[in-house]
Amino acid sequence: TGYFASVSGNDSMIVWNMLFECLCGCYCKNGGILCVCQMQDGRVATGGKDLKIFNLKTQTFFSLQTDHSGSIGSLCSIKPGLLVTGGADSQIKIWRIGLDDGYCYKTLKGHKDYVRSIVPFGKRKIISCSWDGSIKIWNIDSGKCENTILGHKGPVEALTWLSSQRQ
């Protein structure tokens, strides 16, 4: 059993079950949804022109002013109540998310282009990648970049963790 969510550039999010049946959907007019992430408390965050937090149990949501000067292209839940966004403005924002509100409390600067993907790295770090061709490791407490990894010859689009068992 389980569920998954999909988002579309036509401002919609759909939640599906494992029989591929639509359980619920929502339309949020604001210029397209580009990314989705389940938060550790079960709510779902979406990013694009704005940041929305959905409570699927109550089928309600609230919007937050993004603080990004461009669209949000990546989301990452790092611990309960904390969400990370990456944007077209090359910045990473760390958010405190409450039950019906939230705010950006830290901005990480160091990429030179669109931040396309963010993954958690332990309890106090994240890894980000960007169209500037770099991968960066950040300490979320200090907001400092601890390492920059170069190796791609073009924009870096996505990151994911792999299990230690490779096929």
Tab-separated table of C-alpha atoms in Angstrom:
chain	number	residue	atom	x	y	z
A	1	THR	CA	0.000	0.000	0.000
A	2	GLY	CA	1.066	3.546	-0.494
A	3	TYR	CA	0.437	6.712	-2.390
A	4	PHE	CA	2.292	9.053	-4.676
A	5	ALA	CA	1.732	12.591	-5.878
A	6	SER	CA	2.276	14.131	-9.279
A	7	VAL	CA	2.353	17.784	-10.251
A	8	SER	CA	1.901	19.523	-13.549
A	9	GLY	CA	2.781	22.789	-15.182
A	10	ASN	CA	-0.970	23.391	-15.558
A	11	ASP	CA	-1.167	24.178	-11.806
A	12	SER	CA	-2.478	20.791	-10.684
A	13	MET	CA	-1.446	18.193	-8.125
A	14	ILE	CA	-2.949	14.698	-8.040
A	15	VAL	CA	-2.591	12.072	-5.302
A	16	TRP	CA	-2.745	8.468	-6.573
A	17	ASN	CA	-2.992	5.075	-4.890
A	18	MET	CA	-1.003	2.031	-5.960
A	19	LEU	CA	-3.861	0.914	-8.226
A	20	PHE	CA	-3.219	4.201	-10.104
A	21	GLU	CA	-6.573	5.609	-9.082
A	22	CYS	CA	-6.869	9.325	-8.450
A	23	LEU	CA	-7.667	9.862	-4.761
A	24	CYS	CA	-7.766	13.632	-4.804
A	25	GLY	CA	-6.620	16.484	-6.923
A	26	CYS	CA	-6.326	20.189	-6.627
A	27	TYR	CA	-5.893	23.062	-8.996
A	28	CYS	CA	-3.960	26.061	-7.759
A	29	LYS	CA	-3.765	28.820	-10.332
A	30	ASN	CA	-0.422	30.563	-10.093
A	31	GLY	CA	1.717	29.800	-13.105
A	32	GLY	CA	2.655	26.137	-12.813
A	33	ILE	CA	3.870	23.658	-10.227
A	34	LEU	CA	7.413	22.421	-10.881
A	35	CYS	CA	8.229	20.208	-7.883
A	36	VAL	CA	6.662	18.261	-5.032
A	37	CYS	CA	7.906	16.841	-1.738
A	38	GLN	CA	6.287	15.036	1.179
A	39	MET	CA	7.186	16.676	4.455
A	40	GLN	CA	8.106	14.571	7.459
A	41	ASP	CA	4.760	15.312	9.130
A	42	GLY	CA	2.858	13.899	6.143
A	43	ARG	CA	1.869	17.177	4.510
A	44	VAL	CA	2.851	17.822	0.912
A	45	ALA	CA	4.771	20.869	-0.319
A	46	THR	CA	4.712	22.107	-3.908
A	47	GLY	CA	6.890	24.711	-5.539
A	48	GLY	CA	6.785	26.782	-8.691
A	49	LYS	CA	5.851	30.445	-8.777
A	50	ASP	CA	4.921	30.068	-5.105
A	51	LEU	CA	5.237	27.631	-2.207
A	52	LYS	CA	2.148	25.762	-1.049
A	53	ILE	CA	1.704	23.385	1.895
A	54	PHE	CA	-1.126	20.848	1.555
A	55	ASN	CA	-2.799	18.902	4.341
A	56	LEU	CA	-4.208	15.871	2.538
A	57	LYS	CA	-6.325	14.759	5.519
A	58	THR	CA	-8.278	18.008	5.645
A	59	GLN	CA	-7.797	18.775	1.926
A	60	THR	CA	-6.698	22.305	2.762
A	61	PHE	CA	-3.589	24.293	1.877
A	62	PHE	CA	-1.876	27.585	2.527
A	63	SER	CA	0.504	29.593	0.368
A	64	LEU	CA	3.720	31.278	1.396
A	65	GLN	CA	5.511	34.216	-0.175
A	66	THR	CA	8.513	32.465	-1.689
A	67	ASP	CA	11.310	35.007	-1.108
A	68	HIS	CA	12.819	33.624	-4.349
A	69	SER	CA	13.085	36.123	-7.191
A	70	GLY	CA	12.297	33.333	-9.685
A	71	SER	CA	10.466	30.040	-9.588
A	72	ILE	CA	11.120	27.239	-7.089
A	73	GLY	CA	12.526	24.186	-8.858
A	74	SER	CA	13.451	21.910	-5.959
A	75	LEU	CA	12.147	20.976	-2.512
A	76	CYS	CA	13.561	18.894	0.316
A	77	SER	CA	12.158	18.039	3.750
A	78	ILE	CA	15.076	17.813	6.174
A	79	LYS	CA	13.393	17.382	9.556
A	80	PRO	CA	9.950	17.978	11.050
A	81	GLY	CA	8.945	21.583	10.462
A	82	LEU	CA	11.905	22.377	8.182
A	83	LEU	CA	11.689	22.597	4.404
A	84	VAL	CA	14.376	23.607	1.904
A	85	THR	CA	13.694	25.235	-1.468
A	86	GLY	CA	16.017	25.835	-4.400
A	87	GLY	CA	15.250	28.422	-7.013
A	88	ALA	CA	15.936	29.938	-10.388
A	89	ASP	CA	17.550	32.845	-8.513
A	90	SER	CA	20.466	30.476	-7.600
A	91	GLN	CA	19.548	30.610	-3.910
A	92	ILE	CA	18.562	27.987	-1.360
A	93	LYS	CA	16.055	28.953	1.324
A	94	ILE	CA	15.413	27.148	4.614
A	95	TRP	CA	11.866	27.447	5.942
A	96	ARG	CA	10.175	26.854	9.277
A	97	ILE	CA	6.714	25.503	8.510
A	98	GLY	CA	3.942	25.683	11.100
A	99	LEU	CA	0.412	24.306	11.031
A	100	ASP	CA	-0.951	27.125	8.901
A	101	ASP	CA	1.971	29.428	8.209
A	102	GLY	CA	5.703	29.508	7.684
A	103	TYR	CA	8.644	31.750	7.042
A	104	CYS	CA	12.098	31.700	5.472
A	105	TYR	CA	14.731	32.007	8.179
A	106	LYS	CA	17.943	31.382	6.275
A	107	THR	CA	19.246	31.923	2.726
A	108	LEU	CA	22.214	29.978	1.365
A	109	LYS	CA	24.157	31.635	-1.445
A	110	GLY	CA	26.917	30.102	-3.536
A	111	HIS	CA	25.454	28.652	-6.711
A	112	LYS	CA	25.606	30.785	-9.825
A	113	ASP	CA	22.521	29.412	-11.595
A	114	TYR	CA	19.208	27.580	-11.043
A	115	VAL	CA	19.274	25.172	-8.066
A	116	ARG	CA	17.629	22.056	-9.530
A	117	SER	CA	17.778	19.417	-6.781
A	118	ILE	CA	18.396	19.143	-3.039
A	119	VAL	CA	18.787	16.007	-0.900
A	120	PRO	CA	19.342	15.629	2.860
A	121	PHE	CA	22.814	14.561	4.002
A	122	GLY	CA	22.690	13.378	7.597
A	123	LYS	CA	20.876	15.487	10.170
A	124	ARG	CA	22.610	18.826	9.658
A	125	LYS	CA	23.585	18.984	5.993
A	126	ILE	CA	22.104	19.071	2.512
A	127	ILE	CA	23.550	18.491	-0.941
A	128	SER	CA	22.428	20.702	-3.833
A	129	CYS	CA	23.071	20.766	-7.559
A	130	SER	CA	22.724	23.548	-10.070
A	131	TRP	CA	22.744	24.491	-13.707
A	132	ASP	CA	26.122	26.107	-12.943
A	133	GLY	CA	27.570	22.552	-13.120
A	134	SER	CA	28.346	22.280	-9.413
A	135	ILE	CA	27.257	20.102	-6.519
A	136	LYS	CA	27.544	21.707	-3.089
A	137	ILE	CA	27.469	20.340	0.445
A	138	TRP	CA	25.943	22.761	2.962
A	139	ASN	CA	25.811	22.929	6.737
A	140	ILE	CA	22.240	24.016	7.489
A	141	ASP	CA	23.100	25.330	10.955
A	142	SER	CA	25.855	27.693	9.814
A	143	GLY	CA	24.501	28.245	6.297
A	144	LYS	CA	28.011	27.735	4.926
A	145	CYS	CA	29.039	25.712	1.892
A	146	GLU	CA	31.487	23.075	3.136
A	147	ASN	CA	32.483	21.583	-0.197
A	148	THR	CA	31.986	22.120	-3.929
A	149	ILE	CA	32.153	19.140	-6.269
A	150	LEU	CA	32.815	19.616	-9.965
A	151	GLY	CA	32.761	16.825	-12.507
A	152	HIS	CA	29.855	17.342	-14.882
A	153	LYS	CA	30.540	19.164	-18.117
A	154	GLY	CA	27.162	20.877	-18.120
A	155	PRO	CA	24.161	21.734	-15.947
A	156	VAL	CA	23.453	19.298	-13.099
A	157	GLU	CA	19.724	18.522	-13.040
A	158	ALA	CA	19.066	16.047	-10.218
A	159	LEU	CA	20.443	14.180	-7.220
A	160	THR	CA	19.324	10.997	-5.485
A	161	TRP	CA	20.712	8.630	-2.903
A	162	LEU	CA	21.482	5.074	-4.025
A	163	SER	CA	21.406	2.018	-1.819
A	164	SER	CA	24.717	0.387	-1.067
A	165	GLN	CA	23.553	-2.670	-3.023
A	166	ARG	CA	24.122	-1.954	-6.693
A	167	GLN	CA	22.849	-4.277	-9.425
